[in-house]
């Protein structure tokens, strides 16, 4: 399959994704059965994973989408990144970050740092995909769907230059 100038090949089928999400969801439900977790899916990539995962989870919970926003700072040098989208207190809450993919781990580290400063009782992460750079750096991700090598993937929320997020399977660049 071609997307813009690149060729892609199917890597993980929708059926495998569905089965994996069912098992991740049941594990999370078990671990949080006595709590009321707040799920924080990180836009844009995680929208599809979050929707499917939330349908598996039946315990009481809250969901609030967040985004890492870059904006030009008032200082002349470069950009500042911050977490936007969730405006209520996180104090005492059990937070579960939902990511489609953890690659270098930089995004997740940034989010973890911000959330810890906001008084959450616990912060864990569920990621559908984790790539080798994050494994090598020991970025902590409690729930992982599939482990990948350092390869470029798209589909199921993940994009190449904005395209391909709508695909129900996951593809890798050939
Ligand atoms: C992707 C993905 C993660 C991040 C992972 O988001 O959804 O948030 O990159 O990469 P890292 O581990 O190297 O930080 P991206 O910034 O591409 O935005 P998007 O979700 O809107 O596509």
XYZ file of N, CA and C and ligand atoms in Angstrom:
544
model
N 0.839 -1.188 0.000
C 0.000 0.000 0.000
C 0.886 1.254 0.000
N 0.471 2.223 -0.797
C 1.288 3.435 -0.880
C 0.599 4.606 -0.171
N 1.350 5.330 0.631
C 0.857 6.568 1.237
C 1.864 7.651 0.885
N 1.415 8.611 0.121
C 2.298 9.629 -0.437
C 3.447 8.940 -1.159
N 4.682 9.204 -0.747
C 5.836 8.637 -1.450
C 6.332 7.321 -0.850
N 5.688 6.829 0.196
C 6.219 5.643 0.881
C 5.342 4.408 0.692
N 6.011 3.254 0.712
C 5.330 1.973 0.558
C 5.196 1.319 1.941
N 4.006 0.792 2.238
C 3.757 0.165 3.538
C 3.214 -1.249 3.378
N 3.531 -2.071 4.378
C 3.085 -3.461 4.371
C 2.379 -3.742 5.695
N 1.323 -4.576 5.646
C 0.563 -4.835 6.868
C 1.440 -5.533 7.914
N 1.364 -5.056 9.145
C 2.186 -5.611 10.220
C 1.322 -6.271 11.298
N 0.256 -5.586 11.720
C -0.629 -6.140 12.755
C -2.077 -5.972 12.280
N -2.784 -7.080 12.196
C -4.168 -7.009 11.676
C -5.122 -6.470 12.748
N -6.259 -5.985 12.270
C -7.297 -5.475 13.170
C -7.732 -6.548 14.171
N -7.753 -7.813 13.730
C -8.167 -8.907 14.621
C -7.182 -9.075 15.779
N -5.893 -9.016 15.444
C -4.877 -9.142 16.516
C -4.945 -7.955 17.471
N -5.188 -6.779 16.924
C -5.301 -5.582 17.761
C -6.477 -5.740 18.729
N -7.592 -6.210 18.191
C -8.795 -6.365 19.015
C -8.561 -7.340 20.169
N -7.911 -8.473 19.860
C -7.631 -9.473 20.905
C -6.696 -8.905 21.967
N -5.690 -8.199 21.508
C -4.709 -7.617 22.446
C -5.388 -6.605 23.354
N -6.262 -5.789 22.785
C -6.942 -4.761 23.579
C -7.854 -5.406 24.621
N -8.482 -6.510 24.249
C -9.331 -7.213 25.212
C -8.500 -7.663 26.405
N -7.307 -8.186 26.139
C -6.506 -8.684 27.261
C -5.927 -7.517 28.079
N -5.518 -6.443 27.419
C -5.044 -5.264 28.167
C -6.170 -4.710 29.048
N -7.351 -4.609 28.464
C -8.496 -4.049 29.183
C -8.847 -4.875 30.413
N -8.826 -6.200 30.265
C -9.178 -7.044 31.408
C -8.130 -6.941 32.508
N -6.880 -6.840 32.120
C -5.811 -6.676 33.111
C -5.991 -5.364 33.887
N -6.270 -4.299 33.167
C -6.451 -2.987 33.804
C -7.668 -2.999 34.725
N -8.748 -3.594 34.264
C -9.963 -3.699 35.096
C -9.682 -4.410 36.410
N -8.893 -5.479 36.308
C -8.553 -6.257 37.500
C -7.715 -5.403 38.461
N -6.719 -4.727 37.900
C -5.817 -3.931 38.734
C -6.503 -2.720 39.372
N -7.552 -2.226 38.730
C -8.201 -0.992 39.210
C -9.616 -1.237 39.731
N -9.934 -2.485 40.073
C -11.321 -2.779 40.443
C -11.795 -2.043 41.691
N -10.874 -1.680 42.587
C -11.287 -0.961 43.795
C -11.047 0.543 43.679
N -10.733 0.999 42.488
C -10.444 2.414 42.282
C -11.372 2.967 41.200
N -11.332 4.284 41.042
C -12.072 4.910 39.941
C -11.035 5.689 39.120
N -10.374 4.990 38.194
C -9.259 5.636 37.493
C -9.706 6.752 36.555
N -8.768 7.662 36.317
C -8.966 8.689 35.295
C -8.060 8.325 34.120
N -8.653 8.036 32.978
C -7.870 7.722 31.784
C -7.583 9.000 31.016
N -6.321 9.164 30.640
C -5.918 10.342 29.871
C -5.317 9.913 28.539
N -6.140 9.776 27.503
C -5.584 9.472 26.181
C -4.889 10.715 25.621
N -3.740 10.503 24.999
C -2.960 11.612 24.451
C -3.259 11.747 22.953
N -3.866 12.868 22.601
C -4.218 13.112 21.190
C -2.973 13.428 20.379
N -2.993 13.227 19.043
C -4.124 12.706 18.289
C -4.088 11.179 18.179
N -2.875 10.650 18.159
C -2.687 9.255 17.774
C -3.504 8.232 18.534
N -3.820 8.511 19.802
C -4.427 7.461 20.625
C -5.950 7.399 20.538
N -6.554 8.215 19.672
C -8.026 8.286 19.710
C -8.706 6.938 19.441
N -8.156 6.167 18.511
C -8.812 4.913 18.128
C -8.570 3.836 19.183
N -7.339 3.749 19.639
C -6.973 2.795 20.698
C -7.780 3.094 21.962
N -7.854 4.366 22.319
C -8.575 4.744 23.541
C -10.040 4.342 23.447
N -10.655 4.600 22.312
C -12.079 4.283 22.162
C -12.312 2.777 22.299
N -11.470 1.980 21.661
C -11.647 0.523 21.728
C -11.322 -0.023 23.116
N -10.287 0.522 23.735
C -9.918 0.064 25.088
C -11.018 0.408 26.096
N -11.567 1.592 25.973
C -12.601 2.020 26.927
C -13.848 1.146 26.841
N -14.110 0.591 25.659
C -15.291 -0.264 25.507
C -15.120 -1.610 26.203
N -13.860 -1.997 26.435
C -13.599 -3.263 27.131
C -13.697 -3.074 28.644
N -13.392 -1.859 29.096
C -13.331 -1.592 30.535
C -14.717 -1.216 31.066
N -15.190 -1.982 32.057
C -16.564 -1.773 32.535
C -16.619 -1.208 33.954
N -15.475 -1.097 34.634
C -15.499 -0.522 35.984
C -15.740 0.995 35.870
N -16.220 1.629 36.937
C -16.426 3.081 36.892
C -15.098 3.798 36.644
N -15.090 4.726 35.721
C -13.858 5.445 35.398
C -14.192 6.759 34.704
N -13.194 7.627 34.617
C -13.363 8.886 33.879
C -12.373 8.928 32.727
N -12.732 9.681 31.711
C -11.878 9.797 30.525
C -11.763 11.262 30.138
N -10.529 11.716 29.945
C -10.322 13.102 29.541
C -9.148 13.157 28.578
N -9.405 13.624 27.372
C -8.348 13.661 26.355
C -7.398 14.824 26.602
N -6.112 14.556 26.436
C -5.114 15.617 26.598
C -4.255 15.686 25.340
N -3.466 16.724 25.276
C -2.610 16.919 24.116
C -1.337 17.611 24.575
N -0.256 17.288 23.919
C 0.979 18.017 24.179
C 1.026 19.144 23.168
N 1.027 20.337 23.698
C 0.979 21.474 22.795
C 2.313 22.208 22.786
N 2.788 22.508 21.601
C 3.989 23.341 21.508
C 3.517 24.759 21.253
N 4.102 25.701 21.926
C 3.786 27.074 21.583
C 5.038 27.911 21.723
N 5.110 28.924 20.932
C 6.283 29.791 20.983
C 6.287 30.527 22.314
N 7.332 30.398 23.055
C 7.428 31.073 24.343
C 7.676 32.564 24.156
N 7.567 33.270 25.252
C 7.840 34.703 25.164
C 9.342 34.942 25.061
N 10.076 33.936 25.541
C 11.521 34.029 25.405
C 11.876 33.707 23.949
N 12.907 34.300 23.478
C 13.218 34.164 22.056
C 13.598 32.740 21.644
N 14.150 31.980 22.567
C 14.637 30.660 22.182
C 13.539 29.608 22.107
N 13.357 29.083 20.956
C 12.603 27.850 20.722
C 11.211 27.751 21.296
N 10.829 26.515 21.617
C 9.451 26.221 21.959
C 9.328 25.642 23.349
N 8.150 25.832 23.899
C 7.828 25.289 25.198
C 6.729 24.257 24.992
N 6.823 23.124 25.671
C 5.763 22.127 25.490
C 5.019 21.956 26.790
N 3.722 21.839 26.688
C 2.937 21.688 27.899
C 1.727 20.801 27.645
N 1.201 20.239 28.719
C 0.051 19.347 28.614
C -1.223 20.176 28.675
N -2.079 20.063 27.681
C -3.330 20.818 27.722
C -4.522 19.873 27.601
N -5.669 20.351 28.031
C -6.911 19.611 27.823
C -7.609 19.208 29.100
N -6.860 18.924 30.162
C -7.509 18.529 31.407
C -7.370 19.654 32.420
N -8.503 20.243 32.792
C -8.443 21.439 33.627
C -8.803 21.184 35.080
N -9.283 19.974 35.385
C -9.686 19.740 36.769
C -8.536 19.186 37.593
N -8.713 19.207 38.886
C -7.651 18.748 39.780
C -7.382 17.256 39.595
N -6.126 16.911 39.679
C -5.748 15.500 39.602
C -5.408 14.975 40.989
N -5.606 15.826 41.973
C -5.166 15.480 43.317
C -5.831 14.191 43.810
N -4.991 13.247 44.221
C -5.486 11.993 44.775
C -6.048 11.008 43.752
N -5.936 11.336 42.477
C -6.512 10.450 41.467
C -5.523 9.392 40.979
N -6.078 8.270 40.559
C -5.272 7.217 39.934
C -5.377 7.396 38.431
N -4.278 7.880 37.854
C -4.281 8.272 36.449
C -3.671 7.167 35.585
N -4.304 6.909 34.448
C -3.735 5.979 33.471
C -3.616 6.721 32.135
N -2.386 6.949 31.710
C -2.132 7.603 30.428
C -2.341 6.578 29.316
N -3.036 6.981 28.258
C -3.228 6.079 27.116
C -2.465 6.621 25.915
N -1.504 5.847 25.457
C -0.695 6.236 24.293
C -0.828 5.191 23.188
N -0.819 5.645 21.959
C -0.783 4.702 20.844
C 0.614 4.099 20.732
N 1.634 4.957 20.859
C 3.000 4.453 20.698
C 3.969 5.221 21.588
N 4.921 4.483 22.164
C 6.029 5.103 22.879
C 7.279 4.795 22.063
N 7.905 5.854 21.576
C 9.026 5.692 20.641
C 10.341 6.044 21.346
N 10.681 7.310 21.401
C 11.865 7.711 22.161
C 11.533 7.802 23.650
N 10.234 7.924 23.960
C 9.813 8.052 25.343
C 9.793 9.490 25.846
N 10.215 10.419 25.023
C 10.311 11.815 25.458
C 8.939 12.404 25.802
N 7.948 12.105 24.973
C 6.595 12.613 25.215
C 6.079 12.100 26.552
N 6.241 10.796 26.766
C 5.728 10.192 27.986
C 6.441 10.750 29.226
N 7.740 10.912 29.131
C 8.487 11.462 30.266
C 7.993 12.853 30.620
N 7.745 13.644 29.597
C 7.254 15.005 29.792
C 5.893 14.979 30.494
N 5.006 14.101 30.034
C 3.668 14.007 30.618
C 3.741 13.523 32.070
N 4.569 12.493 32.303
C 4.733 11.951 33.658
C 5.211 13.034 34.613
N 6.197 13.806 34.172
C 6.736 14.874 35.013
C 5.642 15.871 35.390
N 4.837 16.249 34.406
C 3.777 17.228 34.679
C 2.743 16.654 35.645
N 2.348 15.401 35.418
C 1.284 14.817 36.235
C 1.721 14.610 37.685
N 2.979 14.232 37.850
C 3.470 14.018 39.213
C 3.429 15.309 40.010
N 3.669 16.414 39.326
C 3.617 17.712 39.988
C 2.202 18.160 40.325
N 1.211 17.464 39.800
C -0.176 17.877 40.020
C -0.866 17.045 41.102
N -0.108 16.213 41.791
C -0.630 15.523 42.966
C -1.450 14.272 42.713
N -1.308 13.672 41.531
C -2.005 12.415 41.286
C -1.516 11.362 42.281
N -2.420 10.470 42.715
C -2.005 9.434 43.671
C -1.126 8.399 42.987
N -1.492 8.036 41.767
C -0.664 7.113 41.001
C -0.756 7.482 39.522
N 0.305 7.211 38.799
C 0.309 7.453 37.353
C 0.930 6.238 36.667
N 0.138 5.575 35.819
C 0.651 4.456 35.037
C 0.336 4.729 33.571
N 0.921 3.907 32.698
C 0.703 4.106 31.268
C 0.293 2.805 30.607
N -0.649 2.923 29.661
C -0.928 1.810 28.752
C -0.619 2.297 27.340
N 0.225 1.540 26.632
C 0.590 1.896 25.259
C 0.328 0.693 24.361
N -0.311 0.934 23.240
C -0.549 -0.177 22.316
C 0.772 -0.672 21.742
N 1.664 0.253 21.434
C 2.942 -0.105 20.813
C 4.100 0.506 21.579
N 5.192 -0.233 21.669
C 6.421 0.335 22.241
C 7.586 -0.034 21.336
N 8.358 0.970 20.980
C 9.502 0.733 20.105
C 10.784 0.541 20.898
N 11.793 0.001 20.223
C 13.036 -0.364 20.909
C 13.757 0.802 21.599
N 13.747 2.031 21.051
C 14.448 3.101 21.781
C 13.902 3.299 23.200
N 12.584 3.170 23.381
C 11.994 3.330 24.716
C 12.374 2.159 25.622
N 12.463 0.959 25.040
C 12.872 -0.213 25.844
C 14.298 -0.043 26.319
N 15.156 0.418 25.404
C 16.574 0.576 25.761
C 16.765 1.616 26.854
N 15.898 2.626 26.863
C 16.017 3.676 27.881
C 15.253 3.345 29.154
N 14.650 2.138 29.201
C 13.859 1.722 30.355
C 12.758 2.697 30.733
N 12.090 3.233 29.722
C 10.926 4.085 29.967
C 9.830 3.187 30.529
N 9.288 3.575 31.693
C 8.335 2.683 32.345
C 6.943 2.750 31.710
N 6.507 1.628 31.176
C 5.155 1.520 30.613
C 4.560 0.245 31.203
N 3.548 0.394 32.054
C 3.047 -0.777 32.773
C 2.358 -1.782 31.846
N 1.538 -1.256 30.937
C 0.791 -2.151 30.046
C 1.197 -1.882 28.595
N 1.751 -2.902 27.931
C 2.199 -2.746 26.546
C 1.485 -3.787 25.676
N 0.956 -3.324 24.543
C 0.303 -4.248 23.621
C 1.311 -5.031 22.809
N 2.023 -4.345 21.946
C 2.992 -4.992 21.057
C 4.343 -4.288 21.136
N 5.408 -5.084 21.169
C 6.772 -4.544 21.139
C 7.237 -4.488 19.681
N 7.788 -3.343 19.278
C 8.278 -3.182 17.913
C 9.766 -2.899 17.904
N 10.363 -3.141 16.752
C 11.738 -2.681 16.546
C 11.657 -1.187 16.226
N 12.791 -0.603 15.856
C 12.789 0.819 15.520
C 12.321 0.975 14.073
N 11.026 0.807 13.855
C 10.476 0.830 12.497
C 9.332 1.832 12.432
N 9.104 2.365 11.245
C 8.049 3.372 11.095
C 6.709 2.703 10.830
N 5.715 3.014 11.663
C 4.407 2.376 11.514
C 3.298 3.412 11.335
N 2.240 2.982 10.668
C 1.066 3.844 10.536
C -0.211 3.023 10.538
N -1.326 3.736 10.719
C -2.631 3.090 10.800
C -3.105 3.031 12.237
N -4.396 2.798 12.429
C -4.981 2.689 13.759
C -4.593 3.893 14.643
N -4.735 5.069 14.066
C -4.452 6.302 14.812
C -3.118 6.925 14.465
N -2.177 6.096 14.005
C -0.825 6.598 13.707
C -0.759 7.115 12.272
N -0.031 8.189 12.088
C -0.038 8.846 10.772
C 1.336 8.951 10.127
N 1.301 9.162 8.822
C 2.479 9.609 8.087
C 2.076 10.931 7.437
N 2.664 11.993 7.911
C 2.331 13.318 7.402
C 0.820 13.575 7.431
N 0.202 13.157 8.518
C -1.228 13.405 8.690
C -2.137 12.363 8.062
N -1.585 11.479 7.263
C -2.412 10.479 6.569
C -2.330 9.118 7.252
N -3.387 8.330 7.075
C -3.361 6.931 7.508
C -3.935 6.665 8.887
N -4.344 7.689 9.595
C -4.858 7.466 10.958
C -6.122 6.622 10.957
N -6.869 6.678 9.868
C -8.169 6.017 9.786
C -8.091 4.519 9.496
N -6.919 4.002 9.155
C -6.809 2.585 8.791
C -7.011 1.695 10.005
N -7.700 0.535 9.812
C -8.010 -0.305 10.966
C -6.898 -1.292 11.315
N -5.958 -1.496 10.399
C -4.799 -2.343 10.675
C -3.575 -1.437 10.874
N -2.478 -2.045 11.365
C -1.230 -1.293 11.516
C -0.239 -1.762 10.445
N 0.394 -0.811 9.794
C 1.321 -1.081 8.688
C 2.721 -0.628 9.062
N 3.724 -1.255 8.432
C 5.094 -0.791 8.595
C 5.672 -0.374 7.261
N 6.573 0.585 7.322
C 7.212 1.059 6.099
C 8.166 -0.013 5.585
N 8.089 -0.269 4.267
C 8.994 -1.294 3.725
C 10.255 -0.642 3.163
C 3.271 10.383 18.768
C 2.625 9.404 19.737
C 3.254 9.738 21.039
C 4.629 10.232 20.653
C 5.641 9.155 20.929
O 2.599 11.579 18.809
O 1.227 9.532 19.759
O 2.542 10.728 21.724
O 4.588 10.519 19.262
O 6.921 9.544 20.540
P 8.117 9.694 21.545
O 8.094 8.515 22.468
O 9.328 9.683 20.646
O 7.975 10.994 22.276
P 2.888 12.778 17.790
O 3.743 13.804 18.477
O 3.386 12.241 16.487
O 1.470 13.443 17.632
P 0.103 12.768 17.120
O -0.327 11.811 18.187
O -0.815 13.903 16.999
O 0.394 12.070 15.816
